[in-house]
mmCIF file of C-alpha atoms in Angstrom:
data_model
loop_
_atom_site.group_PDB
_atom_site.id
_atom_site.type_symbol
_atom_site.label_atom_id
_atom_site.label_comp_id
_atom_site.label_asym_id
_atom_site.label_seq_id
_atom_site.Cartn_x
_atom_site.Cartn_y
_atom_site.Cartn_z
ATOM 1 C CA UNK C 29 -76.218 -28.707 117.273
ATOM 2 C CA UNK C 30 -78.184 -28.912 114.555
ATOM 3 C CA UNK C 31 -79.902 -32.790 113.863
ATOM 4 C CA UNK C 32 -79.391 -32.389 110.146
ATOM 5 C CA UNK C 33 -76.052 -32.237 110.667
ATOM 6 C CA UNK C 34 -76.135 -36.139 111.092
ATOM 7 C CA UNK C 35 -78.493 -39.292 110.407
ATOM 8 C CA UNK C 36 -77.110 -41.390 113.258
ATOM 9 C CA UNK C 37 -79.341 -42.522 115.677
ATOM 10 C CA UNK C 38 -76.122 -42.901 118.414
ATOM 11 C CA UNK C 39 -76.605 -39.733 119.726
ATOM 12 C CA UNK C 40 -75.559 -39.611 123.618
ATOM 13 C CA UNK C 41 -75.756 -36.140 124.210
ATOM 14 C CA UNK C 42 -76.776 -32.395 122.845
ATOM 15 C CA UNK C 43 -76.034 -29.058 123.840
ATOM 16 C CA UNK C 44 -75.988 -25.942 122.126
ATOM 17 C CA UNK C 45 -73.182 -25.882 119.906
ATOM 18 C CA UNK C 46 -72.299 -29.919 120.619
ATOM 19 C CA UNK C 47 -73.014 -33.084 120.393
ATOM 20 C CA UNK C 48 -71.527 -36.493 121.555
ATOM 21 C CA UNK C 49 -72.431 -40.102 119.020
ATOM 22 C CA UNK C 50 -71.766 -43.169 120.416
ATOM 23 C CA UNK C 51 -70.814 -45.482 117.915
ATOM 24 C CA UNK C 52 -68.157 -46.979 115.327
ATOM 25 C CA UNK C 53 -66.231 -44.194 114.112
ATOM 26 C CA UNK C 54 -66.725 -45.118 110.072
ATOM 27 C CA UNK C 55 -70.285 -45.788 110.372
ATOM 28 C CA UNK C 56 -71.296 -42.436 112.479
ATOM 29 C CA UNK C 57 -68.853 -40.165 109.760
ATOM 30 C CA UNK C 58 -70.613 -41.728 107.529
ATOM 31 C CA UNK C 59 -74.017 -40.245 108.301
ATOM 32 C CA UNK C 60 -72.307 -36.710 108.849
ATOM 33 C CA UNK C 61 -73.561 -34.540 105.924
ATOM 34 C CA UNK C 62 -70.829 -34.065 103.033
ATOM 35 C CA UNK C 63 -68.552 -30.921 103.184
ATOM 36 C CA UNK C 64 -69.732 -29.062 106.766
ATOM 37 C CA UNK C 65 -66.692 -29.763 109.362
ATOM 38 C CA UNK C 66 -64.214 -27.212 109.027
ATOM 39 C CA UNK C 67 -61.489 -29.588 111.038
ATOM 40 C CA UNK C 68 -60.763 -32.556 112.247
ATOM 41 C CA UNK C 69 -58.868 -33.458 115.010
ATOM 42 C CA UNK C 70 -58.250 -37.580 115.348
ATOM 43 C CA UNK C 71 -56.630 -39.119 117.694
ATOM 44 C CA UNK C 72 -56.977 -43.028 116.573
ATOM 45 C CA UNK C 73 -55.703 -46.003 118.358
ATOM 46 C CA UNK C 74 -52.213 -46.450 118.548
ATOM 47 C CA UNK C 75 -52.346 -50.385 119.055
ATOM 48 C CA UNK C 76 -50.227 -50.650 121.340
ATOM 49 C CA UNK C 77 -52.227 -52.783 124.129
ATOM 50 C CA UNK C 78 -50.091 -56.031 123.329
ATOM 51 C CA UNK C 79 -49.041 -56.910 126.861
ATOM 52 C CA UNK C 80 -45.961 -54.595 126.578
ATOM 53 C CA UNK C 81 -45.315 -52.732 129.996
ATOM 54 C CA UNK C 82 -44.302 -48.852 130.679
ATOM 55 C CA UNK C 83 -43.198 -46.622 133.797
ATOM 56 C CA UNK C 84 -46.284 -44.489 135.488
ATOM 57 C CA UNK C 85 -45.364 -42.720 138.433
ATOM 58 C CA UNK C 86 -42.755 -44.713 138.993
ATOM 59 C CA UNK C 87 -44.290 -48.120 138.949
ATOM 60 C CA UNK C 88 -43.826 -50.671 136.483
ATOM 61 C CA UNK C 89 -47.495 -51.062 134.386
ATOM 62 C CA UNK C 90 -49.325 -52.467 131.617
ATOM 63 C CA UNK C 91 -49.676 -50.602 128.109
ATOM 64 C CA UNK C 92 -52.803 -52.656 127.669
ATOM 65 C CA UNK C 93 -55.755 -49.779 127.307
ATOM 66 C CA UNK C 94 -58.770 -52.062 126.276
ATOM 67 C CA UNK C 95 -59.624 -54.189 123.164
ATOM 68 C CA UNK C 96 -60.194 -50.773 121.010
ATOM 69 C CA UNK C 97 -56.332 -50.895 121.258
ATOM 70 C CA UNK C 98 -55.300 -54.102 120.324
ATOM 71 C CA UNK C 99 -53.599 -54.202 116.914
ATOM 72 C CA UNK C 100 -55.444 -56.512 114.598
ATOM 73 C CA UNK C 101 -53.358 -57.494 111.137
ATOM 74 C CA UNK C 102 -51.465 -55.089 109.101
ATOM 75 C CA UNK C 103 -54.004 -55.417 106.055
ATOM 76 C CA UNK C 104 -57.409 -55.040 108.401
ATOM 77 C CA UNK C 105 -55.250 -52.070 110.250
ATOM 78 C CA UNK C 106 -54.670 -50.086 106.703
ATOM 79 C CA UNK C 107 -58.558 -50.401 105.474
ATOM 80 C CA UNK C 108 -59.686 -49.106 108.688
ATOM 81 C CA UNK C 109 -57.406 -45.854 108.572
ATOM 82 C CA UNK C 110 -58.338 -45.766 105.054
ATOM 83 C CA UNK C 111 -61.992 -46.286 105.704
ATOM 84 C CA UNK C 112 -62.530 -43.829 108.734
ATOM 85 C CA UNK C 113 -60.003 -40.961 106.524
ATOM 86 C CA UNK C 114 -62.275 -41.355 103.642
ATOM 87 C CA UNK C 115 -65.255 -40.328 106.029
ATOM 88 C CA UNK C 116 -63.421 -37.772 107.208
ATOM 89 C CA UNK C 117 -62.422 -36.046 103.442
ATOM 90 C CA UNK C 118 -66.124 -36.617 102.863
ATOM 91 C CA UNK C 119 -67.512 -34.264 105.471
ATOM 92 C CA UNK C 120 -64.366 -31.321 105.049
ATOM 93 C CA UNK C 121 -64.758 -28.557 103.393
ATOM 94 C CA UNK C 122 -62.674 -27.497 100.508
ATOM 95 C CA UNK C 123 -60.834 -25.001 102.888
ATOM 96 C CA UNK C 124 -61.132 -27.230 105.753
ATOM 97 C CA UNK C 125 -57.791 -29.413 107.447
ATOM 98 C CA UNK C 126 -57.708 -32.808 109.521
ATOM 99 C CA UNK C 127 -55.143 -33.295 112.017
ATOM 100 C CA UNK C 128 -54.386 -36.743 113.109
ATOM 101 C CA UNK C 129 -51.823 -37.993 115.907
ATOM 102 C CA UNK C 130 -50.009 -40.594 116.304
ATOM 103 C CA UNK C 131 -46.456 -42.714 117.231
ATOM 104 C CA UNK C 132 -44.157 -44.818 114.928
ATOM 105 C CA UNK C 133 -46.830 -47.675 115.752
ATOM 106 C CA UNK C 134 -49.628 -46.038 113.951
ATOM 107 C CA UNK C 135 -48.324 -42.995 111.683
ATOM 108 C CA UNK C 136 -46.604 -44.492 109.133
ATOM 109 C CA UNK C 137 -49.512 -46.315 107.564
ATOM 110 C CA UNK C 138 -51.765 -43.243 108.969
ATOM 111 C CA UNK C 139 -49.440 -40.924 106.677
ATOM 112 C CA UNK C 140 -49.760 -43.422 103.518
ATOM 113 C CA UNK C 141 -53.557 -43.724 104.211
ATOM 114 C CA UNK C 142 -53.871 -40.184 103.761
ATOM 115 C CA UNK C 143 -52.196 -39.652 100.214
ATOM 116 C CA UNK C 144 -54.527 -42.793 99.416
ATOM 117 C CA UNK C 145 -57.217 -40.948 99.668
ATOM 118 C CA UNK C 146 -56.083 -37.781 98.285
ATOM 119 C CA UNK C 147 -55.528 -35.551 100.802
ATOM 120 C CA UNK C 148 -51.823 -33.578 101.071
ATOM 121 C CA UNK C 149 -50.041 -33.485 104.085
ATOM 122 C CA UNK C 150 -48.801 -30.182 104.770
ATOM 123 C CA UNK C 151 -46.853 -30.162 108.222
ATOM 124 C CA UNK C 152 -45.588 -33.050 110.214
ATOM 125 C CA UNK C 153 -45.478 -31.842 113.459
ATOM 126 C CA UNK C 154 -43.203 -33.310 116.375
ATOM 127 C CA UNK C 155 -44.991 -32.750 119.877
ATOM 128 C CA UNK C 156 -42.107 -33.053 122.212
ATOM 129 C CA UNK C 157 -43.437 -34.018 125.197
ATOM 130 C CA UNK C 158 -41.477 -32.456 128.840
ATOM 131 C CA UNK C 159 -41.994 -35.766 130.804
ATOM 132 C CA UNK C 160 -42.030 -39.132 129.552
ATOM 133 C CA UNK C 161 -42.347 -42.533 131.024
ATOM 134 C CA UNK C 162 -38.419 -43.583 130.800
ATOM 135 C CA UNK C 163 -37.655 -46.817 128.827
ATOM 136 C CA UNK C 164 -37.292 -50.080 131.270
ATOM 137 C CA UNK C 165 -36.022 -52.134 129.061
ATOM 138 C CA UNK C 166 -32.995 -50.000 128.328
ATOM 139 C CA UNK C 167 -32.607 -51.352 124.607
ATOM 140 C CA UNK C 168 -33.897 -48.282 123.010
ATOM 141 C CA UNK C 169 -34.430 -44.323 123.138
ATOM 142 C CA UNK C 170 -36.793 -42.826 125.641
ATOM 143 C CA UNK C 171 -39.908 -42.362 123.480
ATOM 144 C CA UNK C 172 -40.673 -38.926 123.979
ATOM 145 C CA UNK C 173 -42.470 -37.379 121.123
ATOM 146 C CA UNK C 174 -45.799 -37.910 119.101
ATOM 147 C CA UNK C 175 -46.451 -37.174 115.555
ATOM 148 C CA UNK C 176 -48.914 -34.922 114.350
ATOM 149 C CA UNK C 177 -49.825 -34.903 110.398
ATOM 150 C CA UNK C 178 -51.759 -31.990 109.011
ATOM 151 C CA UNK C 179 -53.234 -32.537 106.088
ATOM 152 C CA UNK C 180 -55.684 -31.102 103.569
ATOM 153 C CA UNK C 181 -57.799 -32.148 100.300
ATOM 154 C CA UNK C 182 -55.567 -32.438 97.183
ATOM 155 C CA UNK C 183 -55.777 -30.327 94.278
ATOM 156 C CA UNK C 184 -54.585 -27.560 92.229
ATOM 157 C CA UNK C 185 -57.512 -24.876 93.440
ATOM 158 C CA UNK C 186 -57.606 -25.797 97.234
ATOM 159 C CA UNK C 187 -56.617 -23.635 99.877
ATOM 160 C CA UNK C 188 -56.676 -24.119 103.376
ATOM 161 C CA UNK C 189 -57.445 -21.917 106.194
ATOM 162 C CA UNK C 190 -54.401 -20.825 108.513
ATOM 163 C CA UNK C 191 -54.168 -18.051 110.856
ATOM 164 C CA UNK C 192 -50.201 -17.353 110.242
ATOM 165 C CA UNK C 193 -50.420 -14.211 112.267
ATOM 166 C CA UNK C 194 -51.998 -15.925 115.200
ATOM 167 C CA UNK C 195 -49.191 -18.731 115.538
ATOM 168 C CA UNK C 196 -46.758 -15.761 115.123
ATOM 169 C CA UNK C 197 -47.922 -13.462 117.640
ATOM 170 C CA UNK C 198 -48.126 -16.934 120.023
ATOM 171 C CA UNK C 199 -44.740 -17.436 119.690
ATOM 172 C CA UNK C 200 -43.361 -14.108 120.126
ATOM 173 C CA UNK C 201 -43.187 -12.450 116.799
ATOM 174 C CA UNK C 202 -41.641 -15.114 115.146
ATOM 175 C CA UNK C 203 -42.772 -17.898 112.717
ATOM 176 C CA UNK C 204 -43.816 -20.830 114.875
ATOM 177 C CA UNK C 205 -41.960 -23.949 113.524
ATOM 178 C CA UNK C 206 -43.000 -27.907 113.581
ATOM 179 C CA UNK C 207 -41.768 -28.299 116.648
ATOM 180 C CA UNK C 208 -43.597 -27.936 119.580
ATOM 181 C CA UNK C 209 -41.737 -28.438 123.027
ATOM 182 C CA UNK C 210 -43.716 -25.575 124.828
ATOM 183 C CA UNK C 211 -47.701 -27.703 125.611
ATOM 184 C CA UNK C 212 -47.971 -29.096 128.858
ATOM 185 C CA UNK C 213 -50.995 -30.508 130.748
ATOM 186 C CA UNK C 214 -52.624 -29.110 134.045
ATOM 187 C CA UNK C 215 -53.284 -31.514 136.956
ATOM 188 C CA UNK C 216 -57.168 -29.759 136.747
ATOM 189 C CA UNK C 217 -57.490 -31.006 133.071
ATOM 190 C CA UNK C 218 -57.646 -34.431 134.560
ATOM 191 C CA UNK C 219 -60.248 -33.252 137.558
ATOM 192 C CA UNK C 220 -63.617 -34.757 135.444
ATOM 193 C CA UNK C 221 -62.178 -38.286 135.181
ATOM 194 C CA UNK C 222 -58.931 -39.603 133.891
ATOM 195 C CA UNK C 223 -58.300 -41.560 129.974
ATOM 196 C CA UNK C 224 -55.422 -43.157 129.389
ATOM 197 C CA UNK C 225 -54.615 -40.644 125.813
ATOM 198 C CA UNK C 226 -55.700 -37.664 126.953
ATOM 199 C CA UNK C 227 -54.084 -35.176 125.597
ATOM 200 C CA UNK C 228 -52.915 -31.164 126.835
ATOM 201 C CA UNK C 229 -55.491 -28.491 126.227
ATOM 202 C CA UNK C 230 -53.067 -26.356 124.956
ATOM 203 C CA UNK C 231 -52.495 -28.682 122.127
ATOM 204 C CA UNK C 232 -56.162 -28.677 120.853
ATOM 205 C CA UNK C 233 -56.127 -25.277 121.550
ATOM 206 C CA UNK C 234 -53.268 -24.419 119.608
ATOM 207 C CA UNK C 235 -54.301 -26.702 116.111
ATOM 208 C CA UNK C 236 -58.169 -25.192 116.410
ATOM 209 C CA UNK C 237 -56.765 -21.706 116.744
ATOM 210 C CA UNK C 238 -54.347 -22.491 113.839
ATOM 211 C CA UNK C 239 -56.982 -23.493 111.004
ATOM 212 C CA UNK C 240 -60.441 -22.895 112.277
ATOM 213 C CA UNK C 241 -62.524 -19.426 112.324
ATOM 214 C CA UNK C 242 -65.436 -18.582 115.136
ATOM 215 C CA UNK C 243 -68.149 -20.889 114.360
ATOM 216 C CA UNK C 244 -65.957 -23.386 112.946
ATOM 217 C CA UNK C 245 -67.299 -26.778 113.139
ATOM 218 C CA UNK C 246 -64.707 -29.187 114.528
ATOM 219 C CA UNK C 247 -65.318 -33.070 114.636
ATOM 220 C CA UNK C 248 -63.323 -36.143 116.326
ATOM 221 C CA UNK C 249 -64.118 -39.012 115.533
ATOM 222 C CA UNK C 250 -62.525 -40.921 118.455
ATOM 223 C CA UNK C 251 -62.968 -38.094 120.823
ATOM 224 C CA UNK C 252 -62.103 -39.993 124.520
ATOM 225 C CA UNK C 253 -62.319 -37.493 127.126
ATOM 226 C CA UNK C 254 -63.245 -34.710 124.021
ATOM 227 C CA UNK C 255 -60.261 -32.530 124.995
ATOM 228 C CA UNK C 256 -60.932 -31.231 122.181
ATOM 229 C CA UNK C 257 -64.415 -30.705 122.400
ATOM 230 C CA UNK C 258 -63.198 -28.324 125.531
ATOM 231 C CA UNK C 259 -61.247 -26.820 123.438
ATOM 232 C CA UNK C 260 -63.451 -25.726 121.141
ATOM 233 C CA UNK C 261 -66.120 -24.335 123.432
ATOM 234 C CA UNK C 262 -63.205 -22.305 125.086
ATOM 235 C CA UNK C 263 -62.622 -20.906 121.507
ATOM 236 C CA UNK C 264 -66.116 -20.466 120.381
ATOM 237 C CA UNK C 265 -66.543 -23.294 117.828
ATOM 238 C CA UNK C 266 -68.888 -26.092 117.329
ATOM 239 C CA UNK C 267 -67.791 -29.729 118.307
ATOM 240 C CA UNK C 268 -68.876 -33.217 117.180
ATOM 241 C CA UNK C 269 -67.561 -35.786 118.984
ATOM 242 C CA UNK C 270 -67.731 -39.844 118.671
ATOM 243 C CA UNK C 271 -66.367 -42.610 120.725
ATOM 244 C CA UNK C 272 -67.683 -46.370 120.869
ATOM 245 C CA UNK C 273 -67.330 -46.082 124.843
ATOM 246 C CA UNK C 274 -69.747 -45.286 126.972
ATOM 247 C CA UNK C 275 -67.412 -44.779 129.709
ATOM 248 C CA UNK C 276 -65.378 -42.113 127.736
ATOM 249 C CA UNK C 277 -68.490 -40.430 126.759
ATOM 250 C CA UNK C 278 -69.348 -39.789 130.537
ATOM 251 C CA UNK C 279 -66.636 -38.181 131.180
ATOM 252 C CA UNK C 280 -66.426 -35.972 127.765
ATOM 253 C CA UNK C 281 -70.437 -35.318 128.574
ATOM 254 C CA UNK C 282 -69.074 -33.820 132.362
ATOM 255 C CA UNK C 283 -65.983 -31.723 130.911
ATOM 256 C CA UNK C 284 -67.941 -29.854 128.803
ATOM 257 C CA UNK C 285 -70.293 -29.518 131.436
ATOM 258 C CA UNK C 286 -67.594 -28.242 133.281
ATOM 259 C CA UNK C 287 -66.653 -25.985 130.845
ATOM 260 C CA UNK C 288 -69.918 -24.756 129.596
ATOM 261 C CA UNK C 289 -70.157 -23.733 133.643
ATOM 262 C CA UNK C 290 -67.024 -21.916 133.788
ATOM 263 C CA UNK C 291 -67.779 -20.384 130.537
ATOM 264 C CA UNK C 292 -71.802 -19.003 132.243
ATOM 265 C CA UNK C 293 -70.115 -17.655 135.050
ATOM 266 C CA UNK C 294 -67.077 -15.719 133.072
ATOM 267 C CA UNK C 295 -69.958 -14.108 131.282
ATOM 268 C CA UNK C 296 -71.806 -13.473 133.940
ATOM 269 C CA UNK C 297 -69.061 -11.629 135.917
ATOM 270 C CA UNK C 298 -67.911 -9.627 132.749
ATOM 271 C CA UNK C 299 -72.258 -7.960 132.980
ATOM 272 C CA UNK C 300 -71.498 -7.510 136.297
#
């Protein structure tokens, strides 16, 4: 990864093609150079660790997932979506996209953020998930979905990148709609280490293939167990990713270890 690409001095790891920033998600987008990511991928806290309980393998436990979590007030919550999404229209391109996912805890004022800020949302997509956690408390709906809001820079001359043909020919010749009930994770993608957000390969997968190029640079800003930095190595891209936990970090650094392996050894048996 090339060092002008950023001015912070969090960096936790480098490879070719990558590079993992420890630090505050605002500050490190902030020393990103202007325009260069061609996506981003976000998956910010949902703040939901307020002593609520759920249903994990079939045992009552608690939501809580660590003080990044907690929700803090409704007006300190807004300026920090508003202050990371800023970043993150800062270092886009004019043809680049950001994804960012979320529940009905977080999206609402994620969606508003983003029109604040001037970007246009262009899909809200509904990630339906094959196994939740039921409800215990048996006052509401199973919760069984997450939101994803695609979005790009406002403005009359913009125009995004989107491989139509490649969603098509994914989903059998026909036009892939917002609804995605078809991603599923692996029990391998969890072999490195386990977070508690991680989410299916096949999803990153699917939203880098969707609006990114070869080469693409891809950045996520609170990048956890950097699915998606896996992603984009699979795919041939360049990945930035950032995450406050040191923790988290050790396990992105050994997936895309992992992965950079697997990829050497593909290559090598294709020469042979």
């Amino acid at each position: 990864m090339d060092a002008a690409y950023t001015k912070s001095t969090g960096l936790y790891y480098q490879a070719e093609g990558l590079a993992l920033i420890k630090g505050d998600a605002t500050e490190v987008l902030g020393s990103i150079s202007s325009g260069i990511a061609d996506m981003v991928f976000a998956d910010p806290p949902y703040f939901l660790s307020n002593g609520g309980i759920t249903c994990s393998s079939g045992k009552m436990v608690s939501v809580d997932k660590g003080d990044w979590d907690k929700e803090p007030s409704r007006e300190k919550r807004h300026a920090f979506a508003r202050a990371w999404i800023g970043q993150c229209k800062r270092i886009l391109s004019d043809t680049g996209t950001i994804w960012i996912s979320g529940t009905l805890h977080n999206i609402y004022d994620i969606g508003t953020a983003l029109e604040e800020e001037g970007f246009k949302i262009l899909n809200n997509i509904t990630w339906q998930k094959t196994n939740p956690p039921p409800n215990l408390s048996c006052r509401y709906f199973t919760h069984s979905t997450e939101t994803i809001l695609w979005a790009r820079k406002d403005g009359k001359n913009v125009r995004h990148y989107f491989d139509y043909a490649a969603m098509k020919e994914a989903n059998g010749g026909k036009q892939m709609k917002d609804v995605w009930s078809d991603i599923r994770m692996s029990r391998t993608e969890k072999a490195c280490g386990k977070h508690p957000t991680q989410k299916p390969l096949a999803l990153l997968e699917r939203i880098i293939l969707a609006s990114t190029r070869e080469d693409a640079l891809v950045v996520d800003p609170f990048c956890g167990s950097s699915t998606t930095g896996v992603a984009a190595l699979r795919l041939k891209r360049r990945y930035i990713g950032i995450d406050s936990s040191e923790e988290y970090l050790a396990l992105s650094r050994r997936r895309l270890e992992a992965e950079a392996e697997a990829g050497n050894e593909e290559e090598a048996g294709k020469e042979n």
